[in-house]
Short mmCIF file of C-alpha atoms in Angstrom, two decimals:
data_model
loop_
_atom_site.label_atom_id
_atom_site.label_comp_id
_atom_site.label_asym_id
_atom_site.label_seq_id
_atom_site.Cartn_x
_atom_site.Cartn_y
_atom_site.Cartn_z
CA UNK J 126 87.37 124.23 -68.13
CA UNK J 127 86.72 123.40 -71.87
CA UNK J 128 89.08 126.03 -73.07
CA UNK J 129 92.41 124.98 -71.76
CA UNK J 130 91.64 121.68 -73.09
CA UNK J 131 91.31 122.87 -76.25
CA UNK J 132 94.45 124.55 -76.37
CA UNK J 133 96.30 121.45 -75.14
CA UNK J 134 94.71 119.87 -77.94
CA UNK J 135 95.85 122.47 -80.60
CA UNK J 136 99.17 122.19 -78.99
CA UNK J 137 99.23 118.84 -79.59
CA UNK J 138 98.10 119.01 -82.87
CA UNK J 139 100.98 121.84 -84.20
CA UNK J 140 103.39 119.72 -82.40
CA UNK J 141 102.16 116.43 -84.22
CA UNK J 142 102.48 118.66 -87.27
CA UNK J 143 105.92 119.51 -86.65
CA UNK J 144 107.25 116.39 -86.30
CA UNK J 145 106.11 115.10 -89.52
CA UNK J 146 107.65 117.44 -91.51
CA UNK J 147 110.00 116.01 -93.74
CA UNK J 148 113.32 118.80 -93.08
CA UNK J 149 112.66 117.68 -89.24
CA UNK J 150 113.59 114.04 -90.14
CA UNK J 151 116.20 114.32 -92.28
CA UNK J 152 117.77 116.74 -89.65
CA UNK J 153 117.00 114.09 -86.92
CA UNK J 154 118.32 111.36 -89.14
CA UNK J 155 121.47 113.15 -90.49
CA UNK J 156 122.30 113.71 -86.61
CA UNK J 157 121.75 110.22 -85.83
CA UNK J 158 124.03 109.13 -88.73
CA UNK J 159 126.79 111.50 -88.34
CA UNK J 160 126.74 110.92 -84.63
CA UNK J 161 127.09 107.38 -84.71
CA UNK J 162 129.52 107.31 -87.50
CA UNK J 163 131.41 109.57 -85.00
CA UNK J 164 130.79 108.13 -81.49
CA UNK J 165 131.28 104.47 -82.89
CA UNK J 166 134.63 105.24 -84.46
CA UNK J 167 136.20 106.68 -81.25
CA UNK J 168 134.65 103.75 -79.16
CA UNK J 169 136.62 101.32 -81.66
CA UNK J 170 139.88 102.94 -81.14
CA UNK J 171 139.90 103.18 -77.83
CA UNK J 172 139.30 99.33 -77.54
CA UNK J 173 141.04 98.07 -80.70
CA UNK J 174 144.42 100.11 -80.56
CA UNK J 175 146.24 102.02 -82.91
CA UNK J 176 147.41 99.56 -85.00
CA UNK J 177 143.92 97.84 -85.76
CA UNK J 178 142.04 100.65 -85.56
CA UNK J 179 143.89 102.14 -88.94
CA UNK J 180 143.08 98.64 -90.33
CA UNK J 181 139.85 99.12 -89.39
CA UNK J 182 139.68 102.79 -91.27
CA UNK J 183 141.13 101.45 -94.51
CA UNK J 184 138.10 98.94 -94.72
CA UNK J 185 135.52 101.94 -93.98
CA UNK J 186 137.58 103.90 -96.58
CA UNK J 187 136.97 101.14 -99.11
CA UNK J 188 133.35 100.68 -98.47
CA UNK J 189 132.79 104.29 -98.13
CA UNK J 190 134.12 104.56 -102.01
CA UNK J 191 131.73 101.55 -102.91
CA UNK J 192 128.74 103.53 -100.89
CA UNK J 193 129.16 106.24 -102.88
CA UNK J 194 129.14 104.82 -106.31
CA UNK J 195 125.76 103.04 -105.21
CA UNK J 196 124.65 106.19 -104.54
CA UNK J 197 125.65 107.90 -107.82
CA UNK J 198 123.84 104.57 -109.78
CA UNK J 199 120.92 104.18 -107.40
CA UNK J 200 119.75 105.82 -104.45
CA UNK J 201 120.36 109.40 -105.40
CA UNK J 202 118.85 109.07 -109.32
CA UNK J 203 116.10 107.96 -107.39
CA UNK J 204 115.52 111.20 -105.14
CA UNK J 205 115.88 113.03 -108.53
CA UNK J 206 113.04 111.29 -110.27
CA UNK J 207 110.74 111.09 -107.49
CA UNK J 208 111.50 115.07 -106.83
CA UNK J 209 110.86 115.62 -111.17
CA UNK J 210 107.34 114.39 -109.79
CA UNK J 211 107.43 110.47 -111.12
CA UNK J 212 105.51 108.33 -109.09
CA UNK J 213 107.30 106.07 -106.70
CA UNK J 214 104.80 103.57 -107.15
CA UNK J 215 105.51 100.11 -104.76
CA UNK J 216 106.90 98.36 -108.40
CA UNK J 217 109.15 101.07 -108.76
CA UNK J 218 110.59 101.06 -104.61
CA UNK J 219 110.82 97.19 -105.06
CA UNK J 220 112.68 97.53 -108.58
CA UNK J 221 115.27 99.84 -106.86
CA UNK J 222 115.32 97.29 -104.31
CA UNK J 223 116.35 94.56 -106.01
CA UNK J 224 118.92 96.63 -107.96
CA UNK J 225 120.34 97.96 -105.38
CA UNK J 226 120.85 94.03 -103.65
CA UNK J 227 122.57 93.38 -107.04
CA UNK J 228 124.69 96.81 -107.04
CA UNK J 229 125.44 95.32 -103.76
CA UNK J 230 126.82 92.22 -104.26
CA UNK J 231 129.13 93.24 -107.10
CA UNK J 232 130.03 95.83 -104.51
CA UNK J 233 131.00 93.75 -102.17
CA UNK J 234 133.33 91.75 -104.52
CA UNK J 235 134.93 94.99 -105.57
CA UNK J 236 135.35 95.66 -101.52
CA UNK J 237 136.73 91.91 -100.94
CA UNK J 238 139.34 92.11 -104.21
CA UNK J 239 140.72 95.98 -102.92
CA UNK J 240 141.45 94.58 -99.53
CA UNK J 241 143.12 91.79 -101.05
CA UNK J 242 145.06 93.76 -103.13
CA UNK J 243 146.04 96.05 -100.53
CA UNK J 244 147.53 92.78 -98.26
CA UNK J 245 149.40 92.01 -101.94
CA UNK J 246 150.96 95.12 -102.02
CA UNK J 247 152.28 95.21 -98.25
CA UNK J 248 153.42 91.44 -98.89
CA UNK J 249 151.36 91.03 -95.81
CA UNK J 250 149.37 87.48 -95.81
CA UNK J 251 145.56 88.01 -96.17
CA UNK J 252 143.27 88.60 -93.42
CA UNK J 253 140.08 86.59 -94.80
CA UNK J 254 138.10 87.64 -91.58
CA UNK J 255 138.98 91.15 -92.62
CA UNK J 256 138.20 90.67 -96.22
CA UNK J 257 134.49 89.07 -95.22
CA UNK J 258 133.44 91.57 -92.88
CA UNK J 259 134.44 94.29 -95.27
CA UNK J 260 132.34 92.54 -98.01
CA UNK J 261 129.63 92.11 -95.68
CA UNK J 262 129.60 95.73 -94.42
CA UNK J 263 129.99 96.84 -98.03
CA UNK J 264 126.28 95.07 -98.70
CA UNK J 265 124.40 95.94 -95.42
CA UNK J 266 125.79 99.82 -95.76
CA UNK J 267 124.51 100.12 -99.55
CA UNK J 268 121.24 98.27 -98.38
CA UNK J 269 120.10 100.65 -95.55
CA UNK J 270 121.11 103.44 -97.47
CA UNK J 271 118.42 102.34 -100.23
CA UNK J 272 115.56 101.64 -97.60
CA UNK J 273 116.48 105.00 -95.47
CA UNK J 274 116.09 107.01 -99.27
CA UNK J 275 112.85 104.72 -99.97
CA UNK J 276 111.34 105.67 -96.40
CA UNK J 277 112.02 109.46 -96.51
CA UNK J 278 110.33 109.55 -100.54
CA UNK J 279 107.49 107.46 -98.64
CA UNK J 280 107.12 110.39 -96.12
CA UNK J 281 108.35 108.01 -93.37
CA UNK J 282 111.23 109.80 -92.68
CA UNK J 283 110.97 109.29 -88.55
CA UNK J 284 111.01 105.56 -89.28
CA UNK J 285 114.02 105.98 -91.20
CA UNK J 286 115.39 108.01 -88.07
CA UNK J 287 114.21 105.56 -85.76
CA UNK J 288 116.13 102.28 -87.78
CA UNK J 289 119.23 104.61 -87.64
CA UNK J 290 118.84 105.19 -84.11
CA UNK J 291 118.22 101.60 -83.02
CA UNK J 292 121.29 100.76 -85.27
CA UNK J 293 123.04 102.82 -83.29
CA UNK J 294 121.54 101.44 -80.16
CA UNK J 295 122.33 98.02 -80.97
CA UNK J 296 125.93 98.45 -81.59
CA UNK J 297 126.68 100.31 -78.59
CA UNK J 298 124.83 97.50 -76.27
CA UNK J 299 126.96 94.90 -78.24
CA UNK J 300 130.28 97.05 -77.78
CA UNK J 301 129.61 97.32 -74.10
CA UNK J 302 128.49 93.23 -73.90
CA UNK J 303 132.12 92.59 -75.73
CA UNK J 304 134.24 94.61 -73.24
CA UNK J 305 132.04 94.00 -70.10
CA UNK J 306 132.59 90.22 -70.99
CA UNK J 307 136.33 90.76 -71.62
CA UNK J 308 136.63 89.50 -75.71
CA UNK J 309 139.05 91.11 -77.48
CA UNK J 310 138.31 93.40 -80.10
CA UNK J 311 139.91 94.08 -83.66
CA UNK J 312 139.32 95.53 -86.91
CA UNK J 313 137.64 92.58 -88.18
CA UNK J 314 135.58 91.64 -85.41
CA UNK J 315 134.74 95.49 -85.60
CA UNK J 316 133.51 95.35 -88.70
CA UNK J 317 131.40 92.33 -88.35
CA UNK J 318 129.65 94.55 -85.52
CA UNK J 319 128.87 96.97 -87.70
CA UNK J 320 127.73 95.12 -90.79
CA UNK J 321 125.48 92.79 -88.16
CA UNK J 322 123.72 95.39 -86.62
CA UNK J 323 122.99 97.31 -89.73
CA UNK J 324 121.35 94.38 -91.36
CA UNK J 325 119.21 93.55 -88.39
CA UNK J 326 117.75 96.95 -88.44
CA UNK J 327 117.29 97.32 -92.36
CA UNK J 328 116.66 93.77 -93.46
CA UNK J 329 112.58 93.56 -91.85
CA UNK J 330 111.97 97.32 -93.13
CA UNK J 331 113.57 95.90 -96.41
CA UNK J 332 111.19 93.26 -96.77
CA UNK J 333 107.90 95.20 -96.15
CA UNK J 334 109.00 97.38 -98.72
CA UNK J 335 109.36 94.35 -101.29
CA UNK J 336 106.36 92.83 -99.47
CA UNK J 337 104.24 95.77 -100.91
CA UNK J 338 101.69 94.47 -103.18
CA UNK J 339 102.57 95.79 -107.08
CA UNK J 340 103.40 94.44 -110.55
CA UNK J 341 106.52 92.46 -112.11
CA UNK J 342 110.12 94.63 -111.32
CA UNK J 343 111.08 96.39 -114.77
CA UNK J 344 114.68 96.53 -114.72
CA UNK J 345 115.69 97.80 -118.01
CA UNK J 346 113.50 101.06 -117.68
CA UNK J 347 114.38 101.75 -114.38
CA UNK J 348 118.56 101.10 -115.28
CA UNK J 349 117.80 103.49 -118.18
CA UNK J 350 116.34 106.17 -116.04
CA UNK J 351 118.89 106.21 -113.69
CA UNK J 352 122.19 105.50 -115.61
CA UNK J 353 120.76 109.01 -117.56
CA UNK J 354 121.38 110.86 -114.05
CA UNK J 355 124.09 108.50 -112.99
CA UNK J 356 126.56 108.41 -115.73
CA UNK J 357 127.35 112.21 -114.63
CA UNK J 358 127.32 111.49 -110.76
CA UNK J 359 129.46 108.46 -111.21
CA UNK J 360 133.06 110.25 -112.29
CA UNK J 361 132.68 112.97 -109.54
CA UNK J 362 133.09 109.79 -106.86
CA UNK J 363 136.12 108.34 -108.74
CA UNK J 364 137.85 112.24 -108.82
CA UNK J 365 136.34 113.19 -105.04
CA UNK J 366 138.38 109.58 -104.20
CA UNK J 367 141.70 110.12 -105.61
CA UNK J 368 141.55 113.89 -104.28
CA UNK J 369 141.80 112.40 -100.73
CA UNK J 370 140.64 108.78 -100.18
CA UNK J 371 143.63 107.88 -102.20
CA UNK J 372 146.04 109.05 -100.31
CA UNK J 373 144.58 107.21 -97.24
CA UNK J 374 144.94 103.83 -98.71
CA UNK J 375 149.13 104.46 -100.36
CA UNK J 376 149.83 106.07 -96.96
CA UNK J 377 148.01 102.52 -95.14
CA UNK J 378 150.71 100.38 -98.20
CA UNK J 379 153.84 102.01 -97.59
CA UNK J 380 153.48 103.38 -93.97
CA UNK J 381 151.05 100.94 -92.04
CA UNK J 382 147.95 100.55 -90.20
CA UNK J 383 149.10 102.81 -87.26
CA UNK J 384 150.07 105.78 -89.60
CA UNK J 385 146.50 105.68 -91.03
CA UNK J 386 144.98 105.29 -87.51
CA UNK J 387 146.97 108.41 -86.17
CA UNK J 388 145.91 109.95 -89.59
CA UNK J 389 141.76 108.96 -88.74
CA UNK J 390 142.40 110.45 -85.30
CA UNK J 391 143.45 113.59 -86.72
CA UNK J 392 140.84 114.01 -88.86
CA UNK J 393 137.89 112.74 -86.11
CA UNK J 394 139.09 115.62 -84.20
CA UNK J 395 138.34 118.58 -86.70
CA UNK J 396 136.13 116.62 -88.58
CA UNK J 397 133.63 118.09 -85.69
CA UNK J 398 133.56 121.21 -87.36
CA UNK J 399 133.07 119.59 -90.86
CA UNK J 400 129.32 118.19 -89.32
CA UNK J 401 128.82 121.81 -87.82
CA UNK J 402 129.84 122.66 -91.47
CA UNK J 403 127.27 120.26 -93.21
CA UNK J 404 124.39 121.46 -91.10
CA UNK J 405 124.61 124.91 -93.04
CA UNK J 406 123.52 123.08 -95.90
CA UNK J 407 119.96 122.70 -95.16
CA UNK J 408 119.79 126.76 -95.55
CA UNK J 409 122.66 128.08 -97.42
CA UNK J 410 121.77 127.35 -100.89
CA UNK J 411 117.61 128.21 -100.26
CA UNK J 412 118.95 131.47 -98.69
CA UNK J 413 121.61 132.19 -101.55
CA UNK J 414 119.49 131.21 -104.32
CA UNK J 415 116.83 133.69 -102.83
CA UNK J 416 119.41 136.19 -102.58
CA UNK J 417 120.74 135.98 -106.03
CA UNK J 418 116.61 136.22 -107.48
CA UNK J 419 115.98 139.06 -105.71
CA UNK J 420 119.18 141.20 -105.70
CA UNK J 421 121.31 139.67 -108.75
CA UNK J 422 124.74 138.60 -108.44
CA UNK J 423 125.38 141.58 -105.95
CA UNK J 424 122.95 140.34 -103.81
CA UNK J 425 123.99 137.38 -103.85
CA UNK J 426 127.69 138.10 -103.27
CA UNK J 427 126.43 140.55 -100.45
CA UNK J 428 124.51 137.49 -98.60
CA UNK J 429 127.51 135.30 -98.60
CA UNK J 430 129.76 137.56 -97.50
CA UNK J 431 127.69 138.47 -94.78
CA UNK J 432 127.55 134.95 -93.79
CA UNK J 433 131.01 134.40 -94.45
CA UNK J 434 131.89 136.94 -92.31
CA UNK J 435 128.91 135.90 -89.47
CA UNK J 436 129.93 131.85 -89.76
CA UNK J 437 134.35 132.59 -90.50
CA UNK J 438 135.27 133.68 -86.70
CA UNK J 439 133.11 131.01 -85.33
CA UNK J 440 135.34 128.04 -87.81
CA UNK J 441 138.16 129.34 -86.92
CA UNK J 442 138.00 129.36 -83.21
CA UNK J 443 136.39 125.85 -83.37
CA UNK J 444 140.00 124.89 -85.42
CA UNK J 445 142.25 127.01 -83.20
CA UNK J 446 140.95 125.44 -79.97
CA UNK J 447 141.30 121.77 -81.57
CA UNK J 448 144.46 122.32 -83.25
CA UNK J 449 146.79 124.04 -80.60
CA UNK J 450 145.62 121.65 -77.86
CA UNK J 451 145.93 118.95 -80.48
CA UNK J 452 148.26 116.40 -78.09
CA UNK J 453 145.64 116.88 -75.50
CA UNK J 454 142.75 116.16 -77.63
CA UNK J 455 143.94 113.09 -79.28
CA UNK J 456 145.02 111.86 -75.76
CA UNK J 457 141.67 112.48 -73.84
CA UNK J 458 139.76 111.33 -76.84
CA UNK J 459 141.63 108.16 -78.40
CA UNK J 460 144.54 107.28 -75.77
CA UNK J 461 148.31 107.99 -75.37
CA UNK J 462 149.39 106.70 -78.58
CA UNK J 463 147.78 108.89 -80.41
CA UNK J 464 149.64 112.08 -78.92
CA UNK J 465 152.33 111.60 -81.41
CA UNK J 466 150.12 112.51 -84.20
CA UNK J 467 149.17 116.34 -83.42
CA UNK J 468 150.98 117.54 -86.10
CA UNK J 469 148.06 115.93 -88.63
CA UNK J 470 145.30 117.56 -86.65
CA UNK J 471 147.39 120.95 -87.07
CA UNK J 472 147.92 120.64 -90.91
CA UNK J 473 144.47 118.95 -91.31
CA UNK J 474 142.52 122.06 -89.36
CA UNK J 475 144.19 124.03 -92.80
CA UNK J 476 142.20 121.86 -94.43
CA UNK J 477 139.09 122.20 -92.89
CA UNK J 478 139.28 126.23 -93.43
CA UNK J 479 139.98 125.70 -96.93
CA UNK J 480 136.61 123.38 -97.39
CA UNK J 481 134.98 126.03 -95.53
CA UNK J 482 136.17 128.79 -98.20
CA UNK J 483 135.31 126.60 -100.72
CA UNK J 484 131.69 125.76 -100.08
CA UNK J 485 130.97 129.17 -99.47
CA UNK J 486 131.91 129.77 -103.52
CA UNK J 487 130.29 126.92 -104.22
CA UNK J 488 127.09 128.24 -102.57
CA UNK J 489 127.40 130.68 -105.65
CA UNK J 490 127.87 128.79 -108.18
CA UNK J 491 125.06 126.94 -107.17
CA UNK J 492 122.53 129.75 -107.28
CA UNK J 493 123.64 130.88 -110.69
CA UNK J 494 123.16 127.31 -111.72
CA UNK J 495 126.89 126.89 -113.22
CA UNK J 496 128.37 124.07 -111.24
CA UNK J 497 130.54 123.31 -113.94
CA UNK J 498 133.64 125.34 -112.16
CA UNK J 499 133.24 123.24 -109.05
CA UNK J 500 133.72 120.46 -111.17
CA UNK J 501 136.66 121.53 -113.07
CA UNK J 502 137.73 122.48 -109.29
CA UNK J 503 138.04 119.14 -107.82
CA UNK J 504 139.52 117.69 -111.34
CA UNK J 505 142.54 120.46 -110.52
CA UNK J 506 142.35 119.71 -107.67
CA UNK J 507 143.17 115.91 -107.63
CA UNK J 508 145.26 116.14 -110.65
CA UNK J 509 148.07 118.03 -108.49
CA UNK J 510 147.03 115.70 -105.83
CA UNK J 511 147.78 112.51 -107.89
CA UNK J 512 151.15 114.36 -108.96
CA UNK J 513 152.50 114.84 -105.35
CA UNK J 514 150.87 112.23 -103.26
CA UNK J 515 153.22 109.28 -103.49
CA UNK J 516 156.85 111.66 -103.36
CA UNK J 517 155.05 113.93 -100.04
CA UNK J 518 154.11 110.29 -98.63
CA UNK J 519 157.76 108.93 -98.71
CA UNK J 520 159.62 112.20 -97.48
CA UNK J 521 157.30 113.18 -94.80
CA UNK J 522 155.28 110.32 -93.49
CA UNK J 523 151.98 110.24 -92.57
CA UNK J 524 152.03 114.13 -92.21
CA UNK J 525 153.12 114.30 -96.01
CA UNK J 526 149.93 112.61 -96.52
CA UNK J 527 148.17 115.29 -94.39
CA UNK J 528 149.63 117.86 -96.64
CA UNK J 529 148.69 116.24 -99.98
CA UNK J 530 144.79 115.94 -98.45
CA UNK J 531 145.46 119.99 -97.50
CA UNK J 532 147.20 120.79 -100.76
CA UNK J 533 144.06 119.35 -102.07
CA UNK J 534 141.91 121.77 -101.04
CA UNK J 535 143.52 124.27 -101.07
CA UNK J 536 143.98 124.23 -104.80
CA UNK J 537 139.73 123.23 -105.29
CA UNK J 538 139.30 126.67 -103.01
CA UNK J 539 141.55 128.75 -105.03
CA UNK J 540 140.37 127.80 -108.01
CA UNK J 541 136.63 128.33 -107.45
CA UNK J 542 137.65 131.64 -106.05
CA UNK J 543 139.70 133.26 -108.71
CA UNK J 544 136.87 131.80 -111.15
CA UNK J 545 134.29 133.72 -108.92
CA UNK J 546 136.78 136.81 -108.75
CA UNK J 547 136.97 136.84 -112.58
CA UNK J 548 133.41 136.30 -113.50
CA UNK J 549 132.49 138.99 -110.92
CA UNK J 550 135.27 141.67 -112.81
CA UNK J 551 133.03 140.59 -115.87
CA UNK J 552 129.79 141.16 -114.87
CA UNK J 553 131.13 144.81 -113.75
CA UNK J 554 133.03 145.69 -116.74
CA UNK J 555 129.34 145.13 -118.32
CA UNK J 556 127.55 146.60 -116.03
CA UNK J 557 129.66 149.46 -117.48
CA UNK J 558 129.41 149.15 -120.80
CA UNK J 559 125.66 149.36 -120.47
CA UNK J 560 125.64 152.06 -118.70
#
């Protein structure tokens, strides 16, 4: 009778063990995140409407861009020096803290002046509701985002996952309360939802981090640590934003909000694969840079081939069976008014194939450590984008804007490609000569 027991006990034990490893958390947490980012936008357009709803996107699309430069100046420095082996010692978690409030609030006036711009420029009178909840969303995004990073160097990555789960909780319960209750919903009142319930699941985890016992903050130190990873992260967001983002906000001027919603629709629906997609990235570049140290660059072409070739059929059946169907989709998914824009999911699905193409070269750039192509990629990249974006948004619509975000791309993909194509004719024609 004492054996069996045992074994429960050791199963107990390797499961306990499992569950605190730190890749099973941040695959947890990533899931939660993605999910709700993709669940919650759906539920919003099926309540708010068209019109609203691409109101509502232009605001995420704004504090999206702000997230991201917090990330380049705060959150993800940090992950660097903590993984260089610096000690994240409680004065150095409340420092970033702090910073990152500050980060936030300037943030959030950058967020609040771009919406108000963006009312200038369609002559439309300004939404202040709008322009607060945007502001406010801007700070409580950039704010969990800090806290989630701080948890997961902490080794409390299932607490992180369990703040983004009851986040996601919490706004579901409060989406069901407002339509059970019959309150109308917009983009503003949207927003506020969102911004609430993320600070009401970060702010007490924020303050037993800044609660933690520890010396005097040291700004300067920690600003000059981080600005020395920063300063290279922060022009990638700026050129990753006018590839696409861009293009998102002159389509919302000079078309309107229910252009951009159709647009959002669109790119919901194969944006499906683009999480499928992301998951790869937890073994990809482990796998590829193993490849490349054992077998050289023909080992490491050979492995992503092979997975090109094991992971291509699957992305493109996933894009055919969205993007033929496309009126369908958009009608079971987001309502009748959203049939007209199938087109977008159609051109968009291009898209999707192309990022797929490309982050397979990237994979081997990455493992040669010479990322400087995929760089020079996206600068082509949104330099033809810039150059055709406002004349494809006038002549064709909303769909010229799906073309400009394709075009895109397309030209990042090609590029890394030919770059990959030409360094690999090198590395023969010496091969060669050695021989």
């Amino acid at each position: 009778m004492i054996e069996p027991v045992r074994d429960n006990e050791l199963v107990v034990a390797r499961m306990k063990r499992f569950v605190r490893r730190p890749a099973l958390a941040s695959v947890l947490d990533q899931a939660a995140v993605s999910g709700f980012g993709f669940l919650s936008g759906i539920a919003v357009a099926r309540l708010v409407g068209i019109e609203e709803f691409g109101l509502f996107v232009l605001v995420l699309i704004i504090t999206a861009f702000a997230q991201g430069l917090h990330n380049a100046l705060v959150t993800a420095p940090m992950m660097t020096l903590v993984a260089r082996g610096r000690r994240a010692a409680s004065t150095y978690e409340a420092t970033v803290l702090a910073s990152a409030m500050l980060v936030s609030l300037v943030a959030a006036t950058g967020t609040a002046l771009a919406l108000v711009a963006i009312f200038a420029l369609r002559h439309h009178p300004v939404e202040f509701d709008i322009v607060v909840s945007g502001a406010a969303l801007t700070v409580a995004q950039n704010l969990q985002l800090t806290v989630r990073r701080i948890l997961f160097i902490r080794g409390r990555g299932l607490l992180a996952f369990a703040m983004d789960s009851v986040r996601a909780l919490v706004f579901s319960f409060a989406i069901v309360a407002v339509w059970w209750s019959g309150l109308v919903l917009n983009a503003a009142s949207a927003t506020a939802l969102l911004a609430a319930t993320a600070l009401i699941t970060v702010v007490p985890l924020a303050y037993g981090i800044w609660r933690t016992p520890r010396r005097g903050l040291r700004f300067r130190p920690v600003a000059h640590r981080h600005w020395g990873i920063g300063r290279w992260m922060f022009p990638l967001v700026f050129v990753t934003f006018g590839q696409e983002q861009l293009a998102w906000i002159i389509a919302g001027v000079v078309l309107g909000d229910e252009a951009i919603g159709g647009l959002r629709a669109a790119q919901y629906l194969v944006g499906f694969v683009i999480i499928l997609l992301t998951a790869t990235e937890n073994i990809l570049p482990t796998a590829a840079a193993r490849a490349f140290e054992t077998g050289g660059e023909q080992g490491l072409r050979t492995y992503l081939k092979r997975m090109a070739l094991k992971l291509g059929p699957m992305v493109g059946l996933l894009l055919v069976t969205i993007a033929l169907p496309a009126g369908t989709w958009l009608t079971l998914v987001f309502g009748p008014a959203f049939a007209a824009y199938a087109t977008n999911v159609r051109v968009l699905a291009v898209a999707v194939a192309c990022i797929f193409i490309r982050d397979m070269v990237t994979q081997y750039f990455r493992a040669i450590e010479d990322t400087g192509p995929v760089f020079q990629a996206f600068v082509i990249s949104l330099m033809v984008s810039l150059v055709i974006m406002y004349p494809m948004i006038v002549y064709a619509g909303i769909t010229g804007a799906a073309f400009v975000i394709t075009i895109g791309h397309t030209m990042s993909a090609a590029h890394l490609m030919l770059i990959m194509r030409q360094r690999s004719a090198n590395h023969s024609r010496s091969a060669m000569h050695a021989a």
